Amino acid sequence: MTFDTTRTAVARPVVAPGPRRGIGLDEMRLDGGFWGVHQETNARATLRHCVDWMERLGWLANFDRVARGSTGGERPGWQFSDSEVYKLLEAVAWQTAREPDPAAEELWDALVERIAAAQDDDGYLNTCFGHGGQRPRYSDLSEGHELYCTGHLLQAAVARVRTRGEDELVRIARRAADHVCREFGANGRQGICGHPEIELGLAELGRALDEPAYIEQARLFIERRGRGSLAPIALLSPAYFQDDIPVREADRWRGHAVRALYLAAGALDVATSMGDDELLHAVERQWTRSVERRTYLTGGMGSRHQDEGFGDDWELPPDRAYCETCAGVASIMVSWRLLLAKGEVKYADLIERTMYNVVATSPRADGRAFFYANPLHQREPGGDVRPDEVNPRAEGGIRAPWFDVSCCPTNVARTLASWQSYAAFVDDAGEEPVVTIAQYAAGEMHVATDRGTLVLDIATAYPDEGSVRIRVREAPADPVALRLRVPHWADGATLRGPDGDLPCAPGWADVAGPFATGDEIELTLPVAPRLTWPDPRVDAARGTVAVERGPLVLCLESVDLPDGVAIDGVALDVAESPRGSGDGAVVRLRVRQPKDGAEGRPPFLASPAHPDGLGREIDATVIPYHRWAERGASTMRVFLPVA
Amino acid sequence: MTFDTTRTAVARPVVAPGPRRGIGLDEMRLDGGFWGVHQETNARATLRHCVDWMERLGWLANFDRVARGSTGGERPGWQFSDSEVYKLLEAVAWQTAREPDPAAEELWDALVERIAAAQDDDGYLNTCFGHGGQRPRYSDLSEGHELYCTGHLLQAAVARVRTRGEDELVRIARRAADHVCREFGANGRQGICGHPEIELGLAELGRALDEPAYIEQARLFIERRGRGSLAPIALLSPAYFQDDIPVREADRWRGHAVRALYLAAGALDVATSMGDDELLHAVERQWTRSVERRTYLTGGMGSRHQDEGFGDDWELPPDRAYCETCAGVASIMVSWRLLLAKGEVKYADLIERTMYNVVATSPRADGRAFFYANPLHQREPGGDVRPDEVNPRAEGGIRAPWFDVSCCPTNVARTLASWQSYAAFVDDAGEEPVVTIAQYAAGEMHVATDRGTLVLDIATAYPDEGSVRIRVREAPADPVALRLRVPHWADGATLRGPDGDLPCAPGWADVAGPFATGDEIELTLPVAPRLTWPDPRVDAARGTVAVERGPLVLCLESVDLPDGVAIDGVALDVAESPRGSGDGAVVRLRVRQPKDGAEGRPPFLASPAHPDGLGREIDATVIPYHRWAERGASTMRVFLPVA
């Protein structure tokens, strides 16, 4: 723990009023393990990878052109490319807060210098609008993404001010926020941005800098939305950018998933800052309805490619699942805010599901290629990805180094760099402080409570193994309680305390203090493979079953099948329980030999075909979904037909 | 039969070399019935409806602006709006060929006059490019649609020259075709159009006017395709416009469905005109692979909204089925060409399936509103369609009067106006002429053979009833054989001839001549409702079954269920056979009461839920799919879960 203790405990993305506070980045150190390795790869490879691509494509040079006054009608990158630079900065801010890294510091300074030079005198900062040869400022609120970019700038500044204090980037962000408040305030332009993001950026920067005007501006943007003010985009409905129904009236998420979720996160920030329970309840209601009917087994959201959006209730096709990586990131942002606001375990459960099966799925093991979409069924090997080129965003089956629309790599980077901040939270409101561990990883926690610091050593090979051993290294003299999450799937979990093993049901498991140095608690979660069945209303998965193991969704990948057996030519023998193997499982399959029964006709038959279960038996390994496509182009499926 | 007998038998869209010729429009008169009513509505309502919308939106005035020299950078309509005018003209040409219609004649003359005035001196004709303030001609081959529009102009001219001879529109088309040949000939621009259509227009006009140069130009376009010459469109792959693989090398259709199918039709025209068997076989292969794996029960093609395109093999989601109406029209164009070239019954089977379940589904009963997309499962009532406005193209659930991209209404219009030309064909190559009836409808046929005219009276209430009675009114003295299609689903069909009832298997049923006046043949097709099961590889329909009746796909619509029972809350009791009722059927359903088993979690459960079959029994009517959504906003499904 190397940095300014005055900011200990604020080194985190969300600092909301209320009894619960998430731990700061500096309150937990990862010791290898699943997330430690991911975080290390992110620090060593991904950050640089993103900078290099943005330099190569001219997205960074866009700032220089504005600074030099040499803009024109055309510029490299989409209108939202500035935001990638800001998301990368946010990642760098979190990363450098955790450990000294002179190279990253140098990178920070160099980038901030170029950004500073591009800011207009009145605080406006955007490389696509408002300068020579470009369209005027705010002339295209529907698609221009100017406020969206500003929102990401503010989030980067939040990361910086909460880990290092006010530096040049924070001053840039302050000027930009002031400009937005002047321009779009109560008496200003009554507009909103086609892509929500400014709301949460303003609200959090307002909290970080103690500027209520920023939070008020966020509130104005939230209230203005849903009233049809945005000019339509061809072929898309106003629901695409949530301009169809006011936020506090909507009962579900709809339209573009990332937009819907950033908006929900911003609404929660406004609601908690303003004590607006109606708005808070509206988002809770949207969460429940959308999670229960519009969310994939992986936690992924977004069933449609066309608008990168939510589908109707129960519309969850595995093959055309969009499940954009960024929607996973955004879903975690929303659930984390709700977890702090409400303390309910279901939010932490969904964060875990999404972290392991969406966020961890996107980056290749080397941190230099990414999935943008995360389908649950790949029918054709993803041969179209070009390893050294910019790729279309939704190619399935092979991770790509960079995308034409490249929002996902930097979103993964900032999430991995700040993983610790989702691991635990402290509730100081009751008689004794309660430290809740929401996510498990090996490492040490130094959690500040108002009775003193609780220091815990956590040893675990989770999720490969189910044992989580927590040893108290240091505890305040006053009582502090510990609360552990027992995930919803962990029927049969046990807690070994001073008094022996106790069964604990899914939910929060309370361990009463006071604690003394040397106390040990062991939580054992059952991580044997298990079968998971789709709700019968999920038409696209009827007659299938998935295999899960702990928080991991498993999948069958073609490279794990014998030659001549196709991913779509097997069915799962559910009479034979899957057996754990490494981090995956071994399952019994029946190989089917479907005949082409519809010669010269569409594939619909005069009698039911039951080739399943007729073929030979084979055993095959199913691997964690997050690891698929690491062994070359392949086909894959999560949901296996039942033999 | 009111018109010039020198053109009898050429009044048809496709006149290909080879032994088989389709009958001309003037060789069959419909006598009410399914298609007679549709054709009448088309003539009385749809043609005028289309003209009115194109006038209202300024798509017709675009021609006037070019004529006046008052174009600018902006103009109403998409870049392909000219093509709608040409498709409407084609419909008017076919329609006025069948019956005198002074109002339609006047419309024809008025439209042609406006079009003529917009043609440049060198034959170029397009209202979006090449004039004052517009982008230069052929500056955007990927998206500009200039040659696509020209192709539709040529098809309209083909309809006219084959029904009335060379008039002003034909001369316009000739000049446009000459221009294209000069511009894009062997020594000209080596380009192709992003949207195929010019190929079949050129080939057919070349045949109609005996201009081999046009056919050669079509061949050049076909050969140039698939070599990556088109500039990419953001986020879409070259497969979107079939520029990924040369036509003669491809083994399946892929990308944008209408593009793929127009291209296939053009390739067949070139293949048959040039005797290019390799090219013909390539398209046959593509047809087989794509029909057997990428085609819906309705005959609809196109599984994806995003690119209006084919999906992977077996990717046939009922809810997100795109099944664009125009792809149905285009599929019929391809199958008809293959039927003439190869004589195989499967092509006629698919034409029938697509005519009843895609083409007839699109127009509302009054002919003034249309489906663009034809999904097989509507989860939410289609409340978003605006009855008096231009609608986005893919709204489901309510037919819309007009679309932003409005290709479907005029495509339906030209297909219905020429329905007769798909009903029968004559093979004069053998020892005796064979007249094949491919589609059944009440009416009279006067079919010219080289031994004389065969006149048949056809009495049938098909498809509601299975009996087709054919009475010979007049026959040549020389032997003429009759061949009748027994559809693939018609197990148990019988043929009553002079010698009594004979069973006849699906395929072609031959009835030997010679015939004499008064001879009667009765074909009886079994049209009792039947169950149809998805191939087990169609993941999205696993565990479901459909009900069909003759050529009609049936569906369950919410308005036919009791209050409180939802379309997605029932399962079909397959032990109880569906019973015929009117033009639909009555089925036994079990009402299920699914519990929300996944509180606060994605809808995937720890144990298999089998609520099906547990609820009460109800009987419900399933109606022909083509009639759904005629009774207000509703939900609907074709595939019903099996109880």
CSV table of N, CA and C in Angstrom, one decimal, chain A residues 5 9 29 34 180 217 322 333 491 506:
chain,number,residue,atom,x,y,z
A,5,THR,N,-2.6,8.1,2.2
A,5,THR,CA,-3.7,7.5,3.0
A,5,THR,C,-4.9,8.4,3.2
A,9,ALA,N,-9.7,4.4,0.8
A,9,ALA,CA,-11.1,4.2,0.9
A,9,ALA,C,-11.9,5.1,-0.1
A,29,ARG,N,-5.3,-6.5,-1.9
A,29,ARG,CA,-4.2,-6.9,-2.9
A,29,ARG,C,-4.5,-8.3,-3.3
A,34,PHE,N,-7.4,-16.3,-10.2
A,34,PHE,CA,-8.1,-16.0,-11.4
A,34,PHE,C,-8.0,-14.5,-11.8
A,180,VAL,N,-20.5,21.9,-19.8
A,180,VAL,CA,-21.7,21.2,-20.0
A,180,VAL,C,-22.8,21.8,-19.2
A,217,GLN,N,-27.0,18.7,-12.8
A,217,GLN,CA,-27.0,18.6,-14.3
A,217,GLN,C,-27.3,17.2,-14.7
A,322,TYR,N,-26.0,-11.4,-28.6
A,322,TYR,CA,-25.0,-10.4,-28.9
A,322,TYR,C,-24.1,-10.2,-27.6
A,333,MET,N,-21.7,-2.3,-13.5
A,333,MET,CA,-21.8,-1.0,-12.9
A,333,MET,C,-23.1,-0.7,-12.2
A,491,ASP,N,-26.0,-24.6,-3.1
A,491,ASP,CA,-26.7,-25.4,-2.1
A,491,ASP,C,-25.8,-26.4,-1.5
A,506,PRO,N,-27.7,-20.4,0.5
A,506,PRO,CA,-27.4,-19.3,-0.3
A,506,PRO,C,-28.0,-17.9,0.2
